[in-house]
Backbone as JSON, one array per atom type, in Angstrom:
{
  "sequence": "MITKSLQADLLMLLVTLLAAMGWMFSHEALQSLPPMGFMGVRFLLAGLLVSSVGWPQLKRLKPGAWRRAAGTGVVMGAAMLCWILGLFHATHLGVGAFISSLGVVLVPVVGWLFFRQNPSASTWVALLVAALGMACLSLEGGFHFSPSDIFFAAAALTFAVHFNLNSRFAISIPPVALTGVQLSVVGVIALLASSLFETWQQAPGWSGLGWVAASVLIATSLRFFLQIKAQSMASASHAAIILTLEPVWTAILAMFWLDERMSALQGVGCSLIFLALLINRWRWLLQRPKQVA",
  "N": [[88.03, 274.21, 161.34], [84.88, 275.24, 160.94], [82.71, 273.6, 158.26], [80.46, 274.91, 155.7], [78.32, 273.35, 155.24], [78.39, 271.38, 157.75], [78.15, 273.98, 159.88], [74.99, 274.22, 158.45], [74.14, 271.79, 159.01], [73.78, 271.9, 161.85], [72.52, 274.41, 162.5], [70.06, 273.45, 161.49], [69.4, 271.4, 162.99], [68.89, 272.65, 165.5], [67.06, 274.21, 164.91], [64.66, 271.91, 164.53], [64.45, 271.33, 167.57], [63.55, 274.01, 168.42], [61.48, 274.08, 166.86], [59.96, 271.75, 167.99], [59.43, 273.01, 170.58], [57.8, 275.07, 169.83], [55.5, 273.17, 169.74], [54.68, 272.95, 172.69], [54.45, 275.45, 173.3], [52.53, 276.79, 171.99], [50.32, 274.68, 172.39], [49.92, 275.7, 175.27], [49.01, 278.27, 175.34], [46.59, 278.19, 173.67], [44.87, 277.51, 175.69], [43.67, 279.74, 176.34], [43.3, 281.13, 173.82], [41.62, 281.75, 170.77], [42.32, 279.15, 167.94], [43.06, 279.87, 165.13], [42.89, 283.14, 165.67], [45.24, 283.13, 167.36], [47.23, 282.24, 165.94], [47.32, 284.0, 163.83], [48.1, 286.16, 165.27], [50.57, 285.52, 166.66], [51.97, 284.99, 164.22], [51.93, 287.4, 162.85], [52.88, 289.2, 164.5], [55.62, 288.09, 164.89], [56.38, 288.33, 161.99], [56.16, 290.93, 161.34], [58.45, 291.94, 163.4], [60.52, 290.71, 162.49], [60.59, 291.57, 159.59], [61.1, 294.4, 160.43], [63.86, 294.23, 161.42], [65.05, 293.02, 158.95], [64.48, 295.36, 157.27], [66.66, 296.53, 155.57], [67.02, 294.8, 153.92], [64.37, 294.15, 152.78], [63.67, 296.19, 151.25], [65.64, 296.38, 149.52], [64.29, 294.45, 147.72], [62.97, 293.17, 144.59], [60.19, 293.56, 142.54], [59.36, 291.14, 141.53], [60.39, 289.02, 143.31], [59.1, 289.77, 145.62], [56.6, 288.72, 144.92], [57.27, 286.24, 144.96], [57.86, 285.25, 147.62], [55.64, 286.18, 148.94], [53.92, 284.64, 147.71], [54.86, 282.09, 148.74], [54.39, 282.55, 151.37], [51.67, 282.11, 151.41], [51.32, 279.75, 150.62], [52.54, 278.46, 153.15], [50.68, 279.49, 155.14], [48.26, 278.18, 154.69], [49.46, 275.81, 155.39], [49.8, 276.26, 158.07], [47.42, 277.12, 159.63], [45.83, 274.47, 158.95], [47.6, 272.97, 160.78], [47.28, 274.16, 163.63], [44.71, 274.13, 164.06], [44.76, 270.92, 164.28], [45.85, 270.94, 166.0], [44.59, 271.8, 167.92], [42.42, 270.36, 168.32], [43.75, 268.04, 169.2], [44.07, 265.05, 171.06], [46.76, 263.65, 171.67], [49.58, 265.12, 171.37], [52.2, 264.08, 170.67], [51.59, 262.13, 168.97], [50.91, 263.68, 166.74], [52.35, 265.3, 166.01], [54.13, 263.24, 164.88], [52.7, 262.38, 162.53], [52.46, 265.05, 161.42], [55.09, 264.94, 160.24], [54.89, 263.52, 158.08], [55.28, 265.4, 155.85], [57.69, 265.33, 155.34], [58.54, 263.14, 153.91], [57.2, 263.46, 152.15], [58.33, 265.29, 150.89], [60.21, 264.81, 148.46], [58.31, 263.61, 146.73], [56.38, 265.71, 146.24], [58.14, 267.54, 144.95], [59.09, 265.66, 142.39], [56.39, 265.49, 141.55], [55.53, 268.45, 140.75], [58.09, 269.83, 140.14], [59.98, 268.37, 138.38], [61.69, 266.62, 139.73], [63.87, 263.95, 140.16], [62.56, 261.48, 142.49], [64.22, 258.8, 144.7], [63.74, 255.71, 144.06], [63.81, 254.69, 147.32], [61.88, 256.41, 148.38], [59.27, 255.59, 147.55], [59.26, 253.49, 148.92], [59.52, 254.36, 151.36], [57.02, 255.77, 151.47], [55.3, 253.91, 151.31], [55.98, 252.2, 153.63], [55.18, 254.49, 155.51], [52.62, 254.98, 154.99], [51.62, 252.16, 156.39], [52.13, 252.68, 158.97], [50.46, 255.03, 159.67], [48.02, 253.17, 158.91], [48.14, 251.9, 161.64], [47.91, 253.76, 163.3], [45.14, 254.15, 162.98], [43.83, 252.11, 163.34], [44.07, 252.38, 166.38], [41.66, 253.78, 166.9], [39.41, 252.51, 166.21], [39.77, 251.79, 163.65], [39.57, 254.8, 162.13], [39.89, 257.93, 161.26], [40.85, 260.76, 163.52], [39.41, 263.86, 163.83], [41.93, 265.38, 163.93], [44.11, 264.4, 163.38], [43.46, 264.23, 160.49], [44.01, 267.16, 159.72], [46.46, 267.37, 160.5], [47.54, 265.55, 158.81], [46.61, 267.0, 156.24], [48.1, 269.03, 156.7], [50.77, 267.98, 156.64], [51.09, 267.4, 153.88], [50.75, 269.99, 152.81], [52.9, 271.27, 154.11], [55.13, 270.19, 152.6], [55.05, 271.11, 150.03], [55.55, 273.52, 150.51], [58.03, 273.32, 151.78], [59.68, 272.94, 149.41], [59.52, 275.25, 148.09], [60.24, 277.03, 149.12], [63.31, 276.31, 149.31], [63.66, 276.61, 146.96], [63.47, 279.52, 146.47], [64.7, 280.35, 148.39], [67.44, 280.56, 147.68], [67.75, 282.97, 146.48], [66.34, 284.73, 147.61], [67.05, 287.27, 150.23], [67.68, 285.38, 153.36], [66.4, 286.95, 155.86], [64.56, 288.89, 154.68], [62.71, 286.95, 153.26], [61.78, 285.8, 155.44], [60.61, 287.12, 156.67], [58.59, 288.55, 154.99], [57.25, 286.07, 154.62], [56.01, 285.45, 157.26], [54.77, 287.54, 157.77], [52.76, 287.48, 155.84], [51.48, 284.62, 156.57], [50.05, 285.38, 159.21], [48.07, 287.52, 158.53], [46.46, 285.95, 157.0], [46.0, 284.45, 158.34], [43.99, 286.01, 160.73], [42.65, 287.03, 159.09], [40.98, 284.68, 158.5], [40.22, 284.02, 161.24], [38.75, 286.25, 161.79], [36.42, 285.66, 160.6], [35.55, 283.12, 160.99], [35.91, 282.83, 163.96], [35.06, 283.27, 167.3], [35.98, 285.71, 170.2], [36.29, 285.24, 173.16], [37.43, 285.81, 175.29], [40.17, 288.41, 176.55], [43.46, 287.35, 176.69], [44.94, 286.29, 180.02], [47.88, 287.26, 181.55], [49.49, 284.93, 181.7], [48.79, 283.74, 179.23], [49.51, 285.54, 177.69], [52.02, 285.6, 177.94], [52.86, 282.85, 177.02], [51.99, 283.56, 174.15], [54.41, 285.66, 173.47], [56.26, 283.8, 173.96], [56.0, 282.18, 171.82], [55.98, 284.16, 169.65], [58.78, 285.11, 169.34], [60.55, 282.95, 169.94], [59.62, 280.65, 169.09], [58.82, 280.82, 166.48], [60.11, 283.3, 164.88], [62.71, 282.99, 165.76], [63.11, 280.41, 165.09], [61.96, 279.99, 162.04], [63.47, 281.81, 160.62], [65.92, 280.72, 161.3], [65.35, 278.42, 159.96], [65.16, 278.89, 157.04], [67.45, 280.28, 156.74], [69.24, 278.1, 157.03], [68.02, 276.02, 155.02], [69.22, 277.92, 152.92], [71.61, 277.24, 152.87], [72.02, 274.18, 152.13], [70.86, 271.84, 150.32], [67.41, 270.53, 149.59], [67.01, 268.05, 150.1], [68.64, 267.5, 152.04], [68.32, 269.24, 154.11], [65.85, 268.21, 155.07], [66.7, 265.75, 156.26], [67.65, 266.68, 158.76], [64.92, 267.66, 159.87], [63.55, 265.64, 160.26], [63.97, 264.77, 162.95], [61.98, 266.26, 164.63], [59.32, 265.49, 165.7], [60.31, 263.54, 167.14], [61.55, 264.86, 169.4], [59.21, 266.49, 170.28], [57.57, 264.44, 171.15], [59.01, 263.36, 172.97], [59.37, 265.8, 175.05], [56.55, 266.21, 175.08], [55.72, 264.29, 176.78], [57.55, 264.65, 179.14], [56.25, 267.05, 179.42], [53.54, 266.89, 179.52], [52.71, 265.02, 180.51], [52.28, 262.88, 178.66], [51.52, 259.85, 177.21], [52.06, 256.9, 175.13], [50.03, 254.42, 173.26], [50.58, 250.84, 172.61], [49.86, 250.43, 170.2], [50.06, 252.95, 169.01], [52.64, 253.45, 169.62], [53.96, 251.32, 167.78], [52.41, 252.47, 165.12], [53.68, 255.45, 164.91], [57.06, 254.73, 165.1], [56.7, 253.07, 163.02], [56.56, 255.23, 160.71], [58.51, 257.05, 161.6], [60.26, 255.72, 160.88], [60.36, 255.06, 157.97], [60.67, 257.91, 157.56], [63.64, 257.72, 158.07], [64.35, 255.9, 155.84], [63.39, 257.5, 153.62], [65.54, 258.9, 153.47], [67.65, 257.72, 153.35], [69.07, 256.49, 151.18], [70.51, 259.2, 150.4], [72.0, 259.33, 152.54], [74.19, 257.41, 152.13], [75.52, 258.28, 150.33], [76.34, 260.61, 150.6], [78.69, 262.64, 150.22], [82.16, 262.81, 151.65], [83.79, 265.5, 153.5], [86.41, 267.89, 154.49], [86.98, 269.61, 157.03]],
  "CA": [[87.3, 275.08, 160.65], [83.55, 274.34, 160.92], [82.33, 273.53, 156.87], [79.28, 275.59, 155.56], [77.56, 272.09, 155.29], [78.13, 271.59, 159.09], [76.56, 275.04, 160.08], [73.69, 273.92, 158.2], [73.55, 270.76, 160.12], [74.02, 272.19, 163.33], [71.21, 274.97, 162.41], [68.43, 272.68, 161.23], [69.28, 270.71, 164.38], [68.16, 273.48, 166.81], [65.2, 274.43, 164.18], [64.1, 271.03, 164.97], [64.54, 271.55, 168.62], [62.41, 275.23, 168.68], [59.99, 273.45, 166.52], [58.99, 271.04, 169.11], [59.23, 273.67, 172.12], [56.43, 275.55, 169.44], [54.24, 272.47, 169.92], [54.47, 273.19, 173.97], [54.08, 276.72, 173.67], [51.19, 277.0, 171.27], [49.43, 274.02, 173.23], [49.34, 276.56, 176.43], [48.51, 279.41, 174.46], [45.2, 277.8, 173.31], [44.12, 277.26, 176.73], [43.25, 281.38, 176.45], [42.79, 281.95, 172.81], [41.2, 280.67, 169.49], [43.25, 278.94, 167.33], [42.97, 280.68, 164.39], [43.32, 283.92, 166.01], [46.55, 282.88, 168.13], [48.37, 282.07, 164.68], [47.18, 285.39, 163.27], [48.34, 287.41, 166.25], [51.85, 285.11, 166.58], [52.62, 284.83, 163.39], [51.88, 288.61, 162.25], [53.9, 290.02, 165.38], [57.16, 287.81, 164.36], [56.44, 288.92, 161.2], [56.78, 292.44, 161.79], [59.79, 291.96, 164.04], [61.48, 289.78, 161.78], [60.99, 292.69, 158.97], [62.07, 295.65, 161.07], [65.14, 293.65, 161.11], [65.52, 292.91, 157.65], [64.15, 296.57, 156.56], [67.24, 296.93, 154.24], [67.06, 293.96, 152.69], [62.95, 294.29, 152.25], [63.66, 298.04, 150.23], [66.08, 295.99, 148.2], [63.69, 293.3, 146.78], [62.36, 293.31, 143.09], [58.72, 292.79, 142.39], [59.19, 289.37, 141.44], [60.72, 288.78, 144.65], [57.76, 290.36, 146.96], [55.51, 288.14, 144.39], [57.59, 284.57, 145.12], [57.75, 285.41, 148.68], [54.04, 286.21, 149.25], [53.18, 283.13, 147.29], [55.33, 280.54, 149.41], [53.47, 282.65, 152.49], [50.09, 282.02, 151.12], [51.25, 278.11, 151.13], [52.66, 278.22, 154.76], [49.39, 280.13, 156.08], [47.34, 277.26, 154.68], [49.57, 274.68, 156.14], [49.87, 276.36, 159.51], [45.81, 276.93, 159.73], [45.49, 272.95, 159.42], [48.39, 272.19, 161.93], [46.71, 274.78, 164.57], [43.44, 273.03, 163.99], [44.75, 269.52, 164.56], [46.59, 270.65, 167.66], [43.34, 272.31, 169.11], [41.89, 269.19, 168.28], [44.41, 267.28, 169.61], [44.42, 264.28, 172.62], [48.08, 263.7, 171.74], [50.41, 266.15, 170.59], [53.36, 263.46, 170.28], [51.14, 260.84, 167.95], [50.27, 264.34, 165.73], [53.81, 265.2, 165.76], [54.73, 262.06, 163.99], [51.68, 262.61, 161.63], [52.41, 265.92, 160.7], [56.32, 265.02, 160.07], [54.83, 263.08, 156.76], [55.84, 266.21, 154.68], [59.38, 264.9, 155.05], [58.23, 261.94, 153.43], [56.31, 263.7, 150.61], [59.18, 266.68, 150.08], [60.5, 264.4, 147.02], [57.19, 263.38, 146.21], [56.37, 267.1, 145.75], [59.22, 267.94, 143.65], [58.73, 265.11, 141.2], [54.81, 266.23, 140.58], [55.55, 270.01, 140.38], [59.36, 270.77, 139.72], [60.77, 267.31, 137.95], [62.56, 266.16, 140.51], [63.02, 262.25, 140.08], [62.77, 260.5, 143.23], [64.7, 257.18, 144.21], [63.09, 253.86, 145.14], [63.67, 254.37, 148.53], [60.81, 257.17, 148.63], [58.03, 254.78, 147.52], [59.43, 252.28, 149.74], [59.0, 255.0, 152.49], [55.42, 256.07, 151.41], [54.55, 251.93, 151.53], [56.22, 252.43, 155.57], [54.13, 255.4, 156.2], [51.0, 254.17, 154.9], [51.51, 251.02, 157.26], [52.42, 253.83, 160.23], [49.09, 255.79, 159.54], [47.17, 252.34, 159.54], [48.18, 251.57, 162.88], [47.41, 254.72, 164.11], [43.94, 254.61, 162.6], [43.34, 250.99, 163.92], [43.73, 252.72, 167.62], [40.51, 254.21, 167.42], [38.72, 251.37, 165.7], [40.06, 252.08, 161.85], [39.36, 255.83, 161.62], [41.04, 258.92, 161.72], [39.88, 261.7, 164.03], [40.05, 265.0, 162.73], [43.07, 266.27, 164.46], [44.71, 263.35, 162.82], [43.08, 264.76, 159.13], [44.03, 268.12, 159.64], [47.65, 267.03, 160.51], [47.85, 264.79, 157.48], [46.73, 267.97, 155.65], [49.45, 270.04, 157.06], [51.9, 267.72, 156.14], [51.21, 267.88, 152.38], [51.12, 271.3, 152.35], [54.41, 271.62, 154.32], [56.02, 269.57, 151.65], [54.9, 271.98, 148.73], [56.26, 274.74, 150.93], [59.6, 272.9, 152.08], [60.14, 272.7, 148.01], [59.23, 276.52, 147.43], [61.28, 277.8, 150.19], [64.44, 275.9, 149.03], [64.27, 277.47, 145.44], [63.22, 280.48, 146.88], [65.78, 281.06, 149.54], [68.83, 280.69, 147.4], [68.15, 283.98, 145.55], [65.95, 285.98, 148.25], [67.83, 287.29, 151.54], [66.88, 284.88, 154.25], [65.55, 287.8, 156.7], [63.36, 289.39, 153.86], [61.91, 286.16, 152.93], [61.07, 284.93, 156.37], [59.62, 288.64, 157.48], [57.46, 289.03, 154.39], [56.04, 285.08, 154.54], [55.46, 285.5, 158.2], [53.84, 288.48, 157.67], [51.21, 286.64, 155.27], [50.43, 284.1, 157.34], [49.85, 286.05, 160.29], [46.92, 288.22, 157.69], [45.81, 284.9, 156.37], [44.6, 283.87, 159.76], [44.05, 286.7, 161.09], [41.42, 286.97, 158.29], [39.91, 283.05, 158.98], [39.79, 284.19, 162.81], [37.54, 287.46, 161.95], [35.45, 284.92, 159.53], [34.79, 281.92, 161.8], [35.91, 282.61, 165.41], [34.62, 284.73, 168.42], [37.21, 286.01, 171.12], [35.56, 285.1, 174.25], [37.76, 287.02, 176.49], [41.28, 288.62, 176.62], [44.14, 286.46, 177.65], [46.2, 286.59, 181.22], [49.34, 287.21, 181.54], [50.32, 283.8, 181.2], [48.51, 283.39, 177.64], [50.51, 286.48, 176.87], [53.5, 284.81, 178.03], [52.75, 281.63, 175.81], [52.21, 283.82, 172.86], [55.49, 285.59, 173.41], [57.38, 282.7, 173.73], [56.06, 281.47, 170.45], [56.18, 284.82, 168.39], [60.03, 285.4, 169.79], [61.12, 281.9, 170.23], [59.27, 279.04, 167.91], [58.27, 281.67, 165.43], [60.79, 284.42, 164.43], [63.86, 282.85, 165.39], [62.88, 279.28, 164.02], [61.64, 280.1, 160.68], [64.63, 282.77, 160.1], [67.12, 279.83, 161.22], [65.48, 277.31, 158.98], [65.44, 279.61, 155.96], [69.21, 280.55, 156.51], [70.05, 276.57, 156.75], [68.05, 275.75, 153.85], [69.73, 278.48, 151.67], [72.87, 276.66, 153.06], [71.89, 273.05, 151.88], [69.38, 271.06, 149.4], [66.03, 270.4, 150.64], [67.0, 266.68, 150.71], [69.59, 267.63, 153.0], [67.63, 269.94, 155.5], [64.66, 267.6, 155.4], [67.0, 264.61, 156.98], [67.7, 267.02, 160.12], [63.8, 267.56, 160.41], [63.14, 264.2, 160.68], [64.12, 264.73, 164.24], [61.3, 267.0, 165.15], [58.68, 264.58, 166.49], [61.23, 262.92, 168.82], [61.95, 265.55, 170.35], [57.96, 266.86, 170.31], [57.09, 263.24, 171.77], [59.68, 263.47, 174.28], [58.38, 266.98, 175.47], [54.88, 266.08, 175.59], [55.75, 263.05, 177.67], [57.72, 265.27, 180.47], [55.46, 268.54, 179.91], [51.8, 266.85, 179.91], [52.42, 263.42, 180.8], [51.53, 261.88, 177.62], [52.02, 258.13, 176.85], [51.62, 256.06, 173.84], [49.55, 252.99, 173.67], [51.61, 250.11, 172.33], [49.43, 250.36, 168.37], [50.41, 254.38, 168.82], [54.18, 253.26, 169.81], [54.12, 250.9, 166.17], [52.51, 253.71, 164.03], [54.9, 255.93, 164.99], [57.89, 253.92, 164.74], [57.24, 252.96, 161.33], [56.52, 256.58, 160.56], [60.03, 257.75, 161.29], [61.29, 254.19, 160.02], [59.64, 255.99, 156.54], [61.67, 259.09, 157.42], [65.12, 257.45, 157.55], [64.1, 255.04, 154.62], [63.08, 258.11, 152.63], [66.57, 259.52, 153.03], [68.85, 256.6, 153.46], [69.98, 256.75, 149.73], [71.6, 260.35, 150.46], [73.11, 258.96, 153.37], [75.29, 256.48, 151.79], [75.89, 258.62, 149.28], [76.85, 261.9, 150.69], [80.37, 263.02, 150.05], [82.91, 262.99, 153.13], [84.12, 266.78, 153.66], [87.37, 267.89, 155.48], [87.07, 270.93, 157.81]],
  "C": [[86.13, 274.11, 160.73], [82.52, 274.56, 158.95], [80.69, 274.24, 156.75], [78.17, 274.31, 155.93], [77.22, 271.99, 156.88], [77.34, 272.71, 160.0], [75.41, 274.75, 159.74], [73.0, 273.19, 159.02], [73.31, 271.25, 161.86], [72.45, 273.3, 163.65], [69.82, 274.54, 162.18], [68.44, 272.07, 162.48], [68.34, 271.58, 165.45], [67.19, 274.21, 166.07], [64.58, 273.58, 164.84], [64.0, 270.84, 166.72], [63.59, 272.83, 169.07], [61.51, 274.82, 168.2], [59.1, 272.67, 167.52], [58.82, 271.73, 170.47], [57.98, 274.49, 171.27], [55.15, 274.67, 169.82], [53.89, 273.23, 171.62], [53.54, 274.3, 173.86], [52.64, 277.13, 173.12], [49.83, 275.74, 171.92], [49.17, 274.73, 174.42], [48.57, 277.25, 176.18], [46.89, 279.59, 173.97], [44.29, 277.46, 174.42], [43.33, 278.86, 176.97], [42.71, 281.92, 175.43], [42.46, 280.72, 171.81], [42.28, 280.3, 168.57], [43.74, 279.67, 166.47], [43.66, 282.03, 165.05], [44.63, 284.28, 166.54], [47.23, 282.82, 166.98], [48.2, 283.36, 164.26], [47.98, 286.12, 164.27], [50.17, 287.1, 166.42], [52.45, 285.41, 165.14], [52.73, 286.63, 162.09], [53.12, 289.47, 163.13], [55.28, 289.53, 164.77], [57.26, 288.19, 162.92], [56.85, 290.33, 160.89], [58.21, 292.76, 162.37], [60.99, 291.66, 162.97], [61.8, 291.09, 160.46], [61.2, 293.8, 158.9], [63.23, 295.34, 160.99], [65.96, 294.05, 160.28], [65.01, 293.9, 156.83], [65.21, 296.54, 155.39], [67.08, 295.86, 153.18], [65.78, 293.73, 151.8], [63.09, 295.41, 151.25], [64.5, 297.36, 148.8], [65.0, 295.01, 146.76], [62.82, 293.74, 145.85], [60.62, 293.09, 143.25], [58.5, 291.37, 142.21], [59.87, 288.64, 142.4], [59.97, 288.85, 145.75], [56.69, 288.85, 146.29], [55.72, 286.52, 144.73], [57.38, 284.58, 146.86], [56.58, 285.36, 149.47], [53.77, 284.89, 148.99], [53.42, 281.91, 148.69], [54.54, 281.21, 150.95], [52.58, 282.58, 152.3], [50.27, 280.52, 151.24], [51.52, 278.03, 152.75], [51.32, 278.76, 155.63], [48.25, 278.71, 155.96], [47.84, 275.9, 155.43], [49.85, 274.85, 157.61], [48.52, 276.53, 160.01], [45.71, 275.27, 159.97], [46.32, 272.36, 160.42], [47.76, 272.85, 163.28], [45.43, 273.97, 164.89], [43.47, 271.72, 164.46], [45.47, 269.82, 165.76], [45.45, 271.45, 168.6], [42.65, 271.33, 168.99], [42.14, 267.85, 168.91], [44.25, 266.55, 170.9], [45.65, 264.01, 172.56], [48.66, 264.02, 170.65], [51.78, 264.93, 170.17], [52.79, 262.43, 168.99], [51.03, 262.12, 166.57], [51.26, 264.94, 165.42], [54.07, 264.26, 164.61], [53.84, 262.09, 162.48], [52.05, 264.1, 160.61], [53.98, 265.82, 159.88], [56.26, 264.2, 158.75], [55.5, 264.2, 155.98], [56.83, 266.11, 154.52], [59.67, 264.34, 154.12], [57.73, 262.57, 151.97], [57.07, 265.12, 150.19], [59.64, 266.14, 148.44], [59.69, 264.17, 146.23], [56.65, 264.76, 145.29], [57.07, 267.59, 144.38], [59.08, 266.85, 142.64], [57.09, 265.41, 140.53], [55.22, 267.4, 140.31], [57.21, 270.63, 139.97], [60.36, 269.54, 138.94], [61.9, 266.6, 138.46], [62.64, 264.5, 140.15], [63.75, 261.51, 141.53], [63.5, 259.14, 143.5], [63.93, 256.56, 144.75], [62.94, 254.27, 146.48], [62.05, 255.76, 148.82], [59.41, 256.6, 148.12], [58.18, 253.75, 148.69], [58.95, 253.34, 151.14], [57.61, 255.67, 152.42], [54.67, 254.65, 151.91], [54.55, 252.33, 153.63], [55.54, 253.26, 156.24], [53.13, 255.42, 156.0], [50.67, 253.35, 156.22], [51.16, 251.58, 158.84], [51.14, 254.21, 160.52], [48.05, 254.7, 159.92], [47.2, 252.18, 160.86], [47.65, 252.27, 163.62], [45.85, 254.74, 163.8], [43.15, 253.26, 163.19], [42.91, 251.29, 165.7], [42.61, 253.3, 168.32], [39.31, 253.38, 166.81], [38.85, 251.71, 164.19], [39.44, 253.41, 161.57], [40.0, 256.83, 161.85], [40.22, 259.91, 162.21], [40.05, 262.82, 163.31], [41.14, 265.74, 163.09], [44.18, 265.58, 163.45], [44.61, 263.82, 160.98], [43.55, 266.15, 158.86], [45.67, 268.23, 159.99], [48.51, 266.54, 159.49], [47.89, 266.08, 156.51], [48.0, 268.87, 155.42], [50.7, 269.55, 156.75], [52.0, 267.93, 154.25], [51.26, 269.37, 152.31], [52.28, 272.05, 152.88], [55.01, 271.3, 153.52], [56.15, 270.58, 150.11], [55.73, 273.24, 149.24], [57.56, 274.47, 151.47], [60.15, 273.3, 150.35], [60.43, 273.99, 147.6], [60.21, 277.29, 148.22], [62.7, 277.56, 149.86], [64.55, 276.16, 147.71], [64.32, 278.59, 145.45], [64.56, 281.64, 147.47], [67.32, 281.48, 149.29], [69.12, 282.29, 146.79], [67.2, 285.42, 146.16], [66.72, 286.05, 149.64], [67.04, 286.35, 152.51], [65.59, 285.61, 155.54], [64.56, 288.18, 155.58], [62.38, 288.2, 153.91], [60.83, 285.62, 154.12], [60.25, 285.88, 157.02], [58.47, 288.65, 156.42], [56.76, 287.38, 154.62], [55.41, 284.85, 156.11], [54.65, 286.53, 158.69], [52.27, 288.12, 157.14], [50.52, 285.86, 156.08], [49.63, 284.7, 158.52], [48.41, 286.94, 159.73], [46.0, 287.11, 157.56], [44.9, 284.56, 157.33], [44.31, 284.71, 160.82], [42.4, 287.21, 160.83], [40.34, 285.57, 158.82], [39.68, 283.55, 159.95], [38.48, 285.02, 162.77], [36.08, 286.02, 161.0], [34.7, 283.83, 160.6], [35.43, 281.78, 163.51], [35.4, 283.94, 165.93], [35.75, 284.64, 169.39], [36.28, 286.29, 172.29], [35.96, 286.04, 175.34], [39.59, 287.37, 176.38], [41.97, 287.6, 177.61], [44.88, 286.79, 178.59], [47.29, 286.66, 180.82], [49.84, 286.06, 181.44], [49.85, 283.23, 179.77], [49.22, 284.65, 177.3], [51.68, 286.02, 176.94], [53.63, 283.9, 177.04], [52.87, 282.51, 174.46], [53.78, 284.6, 172.52], [56.56, 285.06, 173.57], [57.23, 281.98, 172.48], [56.22, 282.22, 169.37], [57.92, 285.08, 168.55], [60.8, 283.99, 169.53], [60.87, 280.72, 168.74], [58.86, 279.86, 166.68], [59.04, 282.62, 164.6], [62.03, 283.45, 164.48], [64.04, 281.12, 164.66], [62.74, 279.31, 162.8], [63.06, 280.99, 160.11], [65.57, 281.39, 160.28], [66.64, 278.45, 160.07], [65.58, 277.62, 157.55], [66.94, 279.42, 156.12], [69.63, 278.99, 156.41], [69.36, 275.92, 155.53], [68.76, 276.55, 152.95], [70.92, 278.18, 151.78], [73.04, 275.18, 152.28], [70.77, 272.9, 151.17], [68.29, 270.91, 150.29], [66.08, 269.07, 151.02], [67.57, 266.56, 152.01], [69.08, 268.29, 154.12], [66.57, 268.98, 155.82], [65.07, 266.25, 156.22], [66.78, 265.06, 158.25], [66.19, 266.82, 160.71], [63.01, 266.79, 160.73], [63.12, 264.14, 162.38], [62.91, 265.55, 165.13], [60.18, 266.22, 165.99], [59.01, 263.98, 167.45], [61.23, 263.65, 169.45], [60.35, 265.91, 170.98], [57.34, 265.61, 171.34], [57.68, 262.99, 173.18], [59.26, 264.86, 175.14], [57.33, 266.89, 176.07], [55.1, 265.2, 176.77], [56.04, 263.46, 178.99], [56.66, 266.75, 180.76], [54.03, 268.4, 179.97], [51.96, 265.32, 180.07], [52.05, 262.58, 179.88], [52.07, 260.36, 177.52], [51.85, 257.55, 175.85], [51.43, 254.97, 174.31], [50.63, 251.96, 172.89], [51.31, 250.2, 170.36], [50.0, 251.86, 168.13], [51.9, 254.52, 168.48], [54.42, 252.78, 168.04], [53.85, 251.78, 165.29], [53.58, 254.6, 164.11], [56.27, 255.88, 164.74], [58.04, 253.85, 163.38], [56.75, 254.5, 160.97], [58.2, 257.25, 160.09], [60.7, 256.71, 160.57], [61.1, 255.0, 158.7], [60.33, 257.06, 156.63], [63.05, 258.87, 157.15], [64.79, 256.81, 156.51], [64.12, 256.34, 153.44], [64.62, 258.82, 152.16], [68.29, 258.71, 153.59], [69.41, 256.51, 152.34], [70.82, 258.02, 149.57], [72.56, 260.05, 151.45], [74.11, 258.55, 153.26], [75.64, 257.38, 150.82], [76.61, 260.3, 149.29], [78.35, 261.88, 150.81], [80.86, 263.28, 151.73], [83.14, 264.93, 153.0], [85.6, 267.21, 154.9], [86.99, 269.53, 156.0], [87.55, 271.44, 157.92]]
}
């Protein structure tokens, strides 16, 4: 018999794989689409798709639930805009994935600042190790951060806020309804931003449309539904442990897909960031109760 905890673990593991694939899909789609416009199309289509499936749940949502779902969607929209701009300017997706993963380290810090949660001592140790990792990455270019690094770091902070909100609201809002509302809000925000700051040079070809479709169906609709579903079955800290694998999968995919290679300094920096992710969850792992299937 598979326990509820194991189901959540397996779902979150699948989420990390889909998220890593999303980096590759988005990279390819940006060859023919502006970044914010791409995110708007991707998330609005995904939101409408999920909302159509979860329409019975949406009809039963109370006004307070609509406000909470839309509010978390706004936060998610800010995070995704920072992320896609980082990806647009990035020269190394593997490094960007590790910087974005710092949101996992920041989850308990945000919980402490805004939700009165008490982080363990390992949280502060993890922050120190992560800072050393970021210092190594900054040394690669002469002790400065590239625009993509700054966008990815901003996305990490905003993701941490969104993750805490999601874990609190996913308990009381049906996952399909919450996913549909959030994705739709992100799509609207991104399209508004695109209309203000971008121009569409040409319509994407069939190849570009294919990558958009893969992003909508696989890396967005399925990925975020499974993530919210898994978070409704486990705590934020529990789910965040599995999410530490996303940058690893992304770096591996980038190695084979884009033929990327890390320098020694980048490897040290990313390794320190990954160590910070593990330290951040080490205490929880030691205290995790055993369950009988």
